[in-house]
Short mmCIF file of C-alpha atoms and ligand atoms in Angstrom, two decimals:
data_model
loop_
_atom_site.label_atom_id
_atom_site.label_comp_id
_atom_site.label_asym_id
_atom_site.label_seq_id
_atom_site.Cartn_x
_atom_site.Cartn_y
_atom_site.Cartn_z
CA MET A 110 -12.83 7.82 5.22
CA ALA A 111 -10.26 10.45 4.28
CA LEU A 112 -10.46 10.15 0.50
CA PRO A 113 -13.40 11.71 -1.34
CA VAL A 114 -16.14 9.22 -2.09
CA ILE A 115 -14.97 7.15 -5.00
CA ASP A 116 -16.15 4.19 -6.96
CA PRO A 117 -15.60 1.24 -4.55
CA LYS A 118 -13.63 -0.72 -7.11
CA MET A 119 -11.08 2.13 -7.22
CA ARG A 120 -10.38 1.41 -3.56
CA VAL A 121 -9.02 -2.07 -4.31
CA ILE A 122 -5.32 -2.46 -5.10
CA VAL A 123 -4.26 -5.88 -6.35
CA ALA A 124 -0.84 -7.09 -5.22
CA LEU A 125 0.96 -8.57 -8.22
CA ASP A 126 2.93 -10.97 -6.03
CA VAL A 127 4.06 -13.32 -8.81
CA ASP A 128 7.38 -14.45 -10.19
CA SER A 129 7.31 -13.19 -13.77
CA ALA A 130 6.17 -10.28 -15.91
CA HIS A 131 4.29 -12.85 -17.99
CA GLU A 132 2.20 -13.96 -15.01
CA ALA A 133 1.64 -10.35 -13.91
CA ARG A 134 0.44 -9.41 -17.42
CA ARG A 135 -2.12 -12.21 -17.23
CA ILE A 136 -3.53 -10.79 -13.97
CA VAL A 137 -3.52 -7.22 -15.26
CA ALA A 138 -5.29 -8.29 -18.46
CA GLU A 139 -8.03 -10.04 -16.48
CA LEU A 140 -8.52 -7.32 -13.88
CA ALA A 141 -7.89 -4.02 -15.71
CA GLY A 142 -10.98 -1.89 -15.27
CA HIS A 143 -12.18 -4.00 -12.33
CA VAL A 144 -9.82 -2.56 -9.71
CA GLY A 145 -8.17 0.77 -8.87
CA ALA A 146 -4.48 -0.07 -9.08
CA PHE A 147 -1.84 -2.77 -9.25
CA LYS A 148 0.88 -3.14 -6.69
CA VAL A 149 4.39 -4.07 -7.76
CA GLY A 150 6.31 -5.32 -4.75
CA LEU A 151 9.72 -6.74 -4.01
CA GLN A 152 9.30 -10.09 -5.75
CA LEU A 153 8.01 -8.83 -9.08
CA PHE A 154 10.31 -5.81 -9.10
CA THR A 155 13.32 -8.05 -8.45
CA VAL A 156 12.46 -10.32 -11.35
CA ALA A 157 10.93 -7.89 -13.85
CA GLY A 158 12.49 -4.56 -12.89
CA PRO A 159 11.65 -0.97 -13.74
CA GLU A 160 10.94 -1.92 -17.38
CA PHE A 161 7.83 -3.75 -16.29
CA VAL A 162 6.71 -0.85 -14.10
CA ARG A 163 7.21 1.48 -17.08
CA GLU A 164 5.18 -0.90 -19.25
CA LEU A 165 2.27 -0.76 -16.80
CA THR A 166 2.31 3.01 -16.37
CA ALA A 167 2.72 3.57 -20.12
CA ASP A 168 -0.40 1.42 -20.63
CA GLY A 169 -2.27 3.76 -18.29
CA HIS A 170 -2.44 1.53 -15.21
CA ARG A 171 -2.08 3.04 -11.76
CA VAL A 172 0.91 1.47 -10.06
CA PHE A 173 1.67 1.35 -6.35
CA LEU A 174 5.41 0.68 -6.19
CA ASP A 175 5.70 -1.14 -2.88
CA LEU A 176 9.46 -1.31 -2.34
CA LYS A 177 9.29 -0.07 1.27
CA PHE A 178 12.44 2.01 1.10
CA HIS A 179 14.40 1.98 4.35
CA ASP A 180 17.95 3.32 4.23
CA ILE A 181 19.90 6.48 4.93
CA PRO A 182 18.05 9.65 3.85
CA ASN A 183 20.22 10.28 0.77
CA THR A 184 19.70 6.76 -0.60
CA VAL A 185 15.95 6.73 0.02
CA VAL A 186 15.53 10.20 -1.51
CA ASN A 187 17.39 9.19 -4.68
CA ALA A 188 15.51 5.91 -4.99
CA ALA A 189 12.18 7.72 -4.53
CA VAL A 190 13.04 10.24 -7.25
CA GLU A 191 13.87 7.35 -9.61
CA ALA A 192 10.51 5.78 -8.73
CA ALA A 193 8.77 9.07 -9.53
CA LYS A 194 10.44 9.02 -12.96
CA LEU A 195 8.61 5.73 -13.62
CA ASP A 196 5.32 7.64 -13.29
CA VAL A 197 4.08 5.50 -10.45
CA TRP A 198 0.91 6.62 -8.71
CA MET A 199 2.07 5.73 -5.20
CA LEU A 200 5.29 4.65 -3.48
CA ASN A 201 6.28 3.91 0.08
CA VAL A 202 9.05 4.15 2.65
CA HIS A 203 9.39 2.67 6.13
CA ALA A 204 8.41 5.25 8.76
CA SER A 205 10.94 3.61 11.08
CA GLY A 206 13.62 5.14 8.80
CA GLY A 207 12.93 8.37 10.70
CA GLY A 208 11.74 11.92 10.23
CA GLU A 209 14.64 13.34 8.25
CA MET A 210 14.41 10.52 5.72
CA MET A 211 10.66 11.05 5.24
CA ARG A 212 10.76 14.86 5.10
CA GLU A 213 13.60 14.91 2.58
CA THR A 214 11.90 12.28 0.43
CA VAL A 215 8.74 14.37 0.14
CA ARG A 216 10.70 17.57 -0.46
CA ARG A 217 12.96 16.17 -3.17
CA VAL A 218 10.29 14.17 -5.00
CA GLU A 219 8.09 17.29 -4.97
CA ALA A 220 10.96 19.39 -6.35
CA HIS A 221 11.65 16.83 -9.07
CA CYS A 222 8.00 16.61 -10.12
CA SER A 223 7.48 20.35 -10.20
CA SER A 224 10.64 20.83 -12.31
CA THR A 225 9.45 18.17 -14.79
CA ARG A 226 5.80 19.27 -14.53
CA SER A 227 4.81 15.73 -13.69
CA THR A 228 2.29 14.56 -11.13
CA ARG A 229 3.89 13.81 -7.79
CA PRO A 230 3.30 10.23 -6.69
CA LEU A 231 1.55 9.75 -3.38
CA ILE A 232 4.19 8.98 -0.76
CA ILE A 233 3.06 6.83 2.10
CA ALA A 234 4.82 5.23 5.05
CA VAL A 235 4.77 1.67 6.28
CA THR A 236 4.11 1.69 10.03
CA VAL A 237 4.29 -1.88 11.34
CA LEU A 238 4.04 -4.79 8.91
CA THR A 239 0.73 -6.60 9.15
CA SER A 240 2.63 -9.88 9.53
CA SER A 241 4.11 -8.54 12.80
CA ASP A 242 2.48 -8.69 16.23
CA ASP A 243 3.59 -7.70 19.74
CA ASP A 244 5.90 -10.74 19.90
CA THR A 245 7.60 -9.85 16.62
CA LEU A 246 8.17 -6.30 17.86
CA GLY A 247 9.55 -7.67 21.14
CA GLU A 248 12.06 -9.78 19.18
CA ILE A 249 13.56 -6.62 17.69
CA GLY A 250 13.62 -4.71 20.95
CA ILE A 251 10.41 -2.67 20.60
CA GLU A 252 8.67 -3.09 23.92
CA THR A 253 5.46 -1.19 23.13
CA ASP A 254 2.45 -2.98 21.67
CA ALA A 255 1.84 -2.92 17.91
CA GLU A 256 -0.97 -0.35 18.07
CA THR A 257 1.05 2.17 20.09
CA GLN A 258 3.95 1.79 17.67
CA VAL A 259 1.68 2.15 14.62
CA VAL A 260 0.11 5.35 15.99
CA ARG A 261 3.48 6.82 16.89
CA LEU A 262 4.85 6.16 13.38
CA ALA A 263 1.66 7.40 11.69
CA ARG A 264 1.89 10.70 13.60
CA LEU A 265 5.53 11.07 12.61
CA ALA A 266 4.70 10.36 8.95
CA ALA A 267 1.92 12.96 8.99
CA ASP A 268 4.20 15.54 10.64
CA CYS A 269 6.77 14.91 7.90
CA GLY A 270 4.23 15.68 5.16
CA LEU A 271 3.58 12.17 3.92
CA ASP A 272 0.25 11.48 2.22
CA GLY A 273 -0.70 8.55 4.37
CA VAL A 274 0.30 5.25 5.87
CA VAL A 275 0.13 1.55 5.33
CA ALA A 276 -1.34 -0.09 8.42
CA SER A 277 -3.60 -2.89 9.49
CA ALA A 278 -7.26 -1.93 9.53
CA GLN A 279 -7.22 -2.96 13.18
CA GLU A 280 -5.27 0.24 13.84
CA ALA A 281 -7.13 2.52 11.43
CA VAL A 282 -9.46 3.94 14.09
CA ALA A 283 -6.57 4.85 16.39
CA ILE A 284 -4.67 6.41 13.46
CA ARG A 285 -7.65 8.58 12.47
CA LYS A 286 -7.96 9.74 16.06
CA ALA A 287 -4.25 10.55 16.33
CA VAL A 288 -3.86 12.17 12.90
CA GLY A 289 -6.54 14.76 12.34
CA ARG A 290 -5.33 15.84 8.89
CA ASP A 291 -7.98 15.75 6.16
CA GLY A 292 -7.09 13.52 3.26
CA PHE A 293 -4.55 11.46 5.20
CA ILE A 294 -4.76 8.09 3.44
CA ILE A 295 -4.87 4.76 5.21
CA VAL A 296 -3.90 1.83 3.02
CA THR A 297 -4.58 -1.55 4.56
CA PRO A 298 -3.13 -4.90 3.60
CA GLY A 299 -3.88 -8.02 5.61
CA VAL A 300 -7.49 -7.92 4.49
CA ARG A 301 -9.18 -11.26 4.21
CA PRO A 302 -12.55 -11.55 2.46
CA ALA A 303 -14.93 -14.11 3.97
CA PHE A 304 -14.00 -16.73 1.35
CA ALA A 305 -10.22 -16.54 1.92
CA THR A 306 -7.60 -18.06 4.24
CA ARG A 307 -5.31 -16.02 6.52
CA ASP A 308 -1.98 -17.13 4.98
CA ASP A 309 0.95 -15.60 6.92
CA GLN A 310 -0.89 -12.39 7.89
CA ARG A 311 -1.48 -11.96 11.62
CA ARG A 312 -3.42 -8.72 12.16
CA VAL A 313 -6.10 -9.56 9.58
CA THR A 314 -9.51 -7.93 9.12
CA SER A 315 -12.50 -8.54 6.90
CA VAL A 316 -13.32 -6.18 4.02
CA ARG A 317 -16.28 -4.83 5.95
CA GLU A 318 -14.27 -4.22 9.11
CA ALA A 319 -11.51 -2.47 7.13
CA PHE A 320 -13.90 0.08 5.60
CA ASP A 321 -15.92 0.44 8.81
CA ASN A 322 -12.67 1.27 10.62
CA GLY A 323 -11.88 4.02 8.14
CA ALA A 324 -9.47 2.40 5.67
CA ASP A 325 -9.36 4.22 2.32
CA LEU A 326 -7.64 1.65 0.13
CA LEU A 327 -7.28 -2.11 0.46
CA VAL A 328 -4.26 -4.04 -0.77
CA ILE A 329 -5.24 -7.61 -1.52
CA GLY A 330 -2.98 -10.26 -2.98
CA ARG A 331 -3.45 -13.98 -2.55
CA PRO A 332 -7.25 -14.00 -2.06
CA ILE A 333 -7.51 -12.52 -5.57
CA ILE A 334 -4.51 -13.75 -7.54
CA ARG A 335 -4.88 -17.35 -6.37
CA ALA A 336 -8.62 -17.48 -7.03
CA VAL A 337 -9.94 -19.71 -9.78
CA SER A 338 -11.72 -16.64 -11.18
CA MET A 339 -9.95 -13.42 -10.19
CA ALA A 340 -12.81 -11.29 -11.49
CA ASP A 341 -15.29 -13.25 -9.33
CA ALA A 342 -13.04 -12.78 -6.28
CA VAL A 343 -13.03 -9.01 -6.89
CA SER A 344 -16.84 -9.00 -7.28
CA GLU A 345 -17.19 -10.86 -4.01
CA ILE A 346 -14.91 -8.33 -2.28
CA LEU A 347 -16.93 -5.42 -3.70
CA HIS A 348 -20.08 -7.13 -2.50
CA GLU A 349 -18.61 -7.33 1.02
CA ALA A 350 -17.53 -3.66 0.72
CA ALA A 351 -21.04 -2.60 -0.26
CA LYS A 352 -22.32 -4.21 2.94
CA ALA A 353 -19.90 -1.97 4.84
CA ASP A 354 -21.60 1.14 3.49
CA GLN A 355 -25.04 0.13 4.68
O1 LIG B 214 -1.50 -11.88 -0.27
P1 LIG B 214 -1.81 -10.77 0.67
O2 LIG B 214 -3.20 -10.20 0.51
O3 LIG B 214 -1.46 -11.12 2.11
O4 LIG B 214 -0.82 -9.60 0.22
C1 LIG B 214 -0.63 -8.41 0.94
C2 LIG B 214 0.35 -7.56 0.22
O5 LIG B 214 0.54 -6.36 0.98
C3 LIG B 214 1.74 -8.18 0.06
O6 LIG B 214 2.21 -7.76 -1.21
C4 LIG B 214 2.56 -7.56 1.17
O7 LIG B 214 3.92 -7.40 0.79
C5 LIG B 214 1.91 -6.20 1.31
N1 LIG B 214 2.05 -5.56 2.61
C6 LIG B 214 1.65 -6.14 3.80
N2 LIG B 214 1.81 -5.48 4.99
C7 LIG B 214 2.33 -4.24 5.02
C8 LIG B 214 2.72 -3.63 3.82
C9 LIG B 214 2.54 -4.30 2.63
O8 LIG B 214 1.13 -7.25 3.78
N3 LIG B 214 2.41 -3.59 6.18
#
């Protein structure tokens, strides 16, 4: 693990993949204090916008703004600076946007935060989506296997000064081996606790496997937000995580 030892619940990020601020507030109210952060992704951001992100951060919640920026360097840099102004804890870009885009994003967000004396958000890079496999990569003309592509993009992100990557836990071991930097964070979605279904995720891992492989933070959506009791689902996940430490 690259992060210092922290309370296991702080390593769980809940994906607020819902269609209204009202629904998201219900999840946050039930889970605040039980998990480390809430993730606002494309669906919720499109419907509820930056106002809702501001509401969460103003209430003291840690927010991972998962908008996966992927555009020309200037556009990504400006979007990332706007995200930093929302006081988010973490944001992300697509590593496949290239080195210049990632380097400039870190540099300009850092400059903005030091001029406003605010805390710089963690900036991480998406390597290969966990819903993609070798066939999906082949469709878009990438002939290497998913793991090789993930490692290549993780190395590039680390060289560009990013704080970490989003990747399947199946690739976490290879990423740790390739990126020696202390504190490089691996955030893993596509985690499926024993009680849950796979949904559309392909490169899935169990909670135990994710931590054993060296993941720092887990992003979990449907297994928690569709549970009859969200708090019970989180407890079950923490129980599985505790087994990983034994
Ligand atoms: O519901 P589920 O646990 O599959 O949700 C996973 C979350 O992580 C979703 O919000 C998805 O957008 C996000 N994500 C992912 N794969 C990535 C990056 C983010 O599944 N590589």
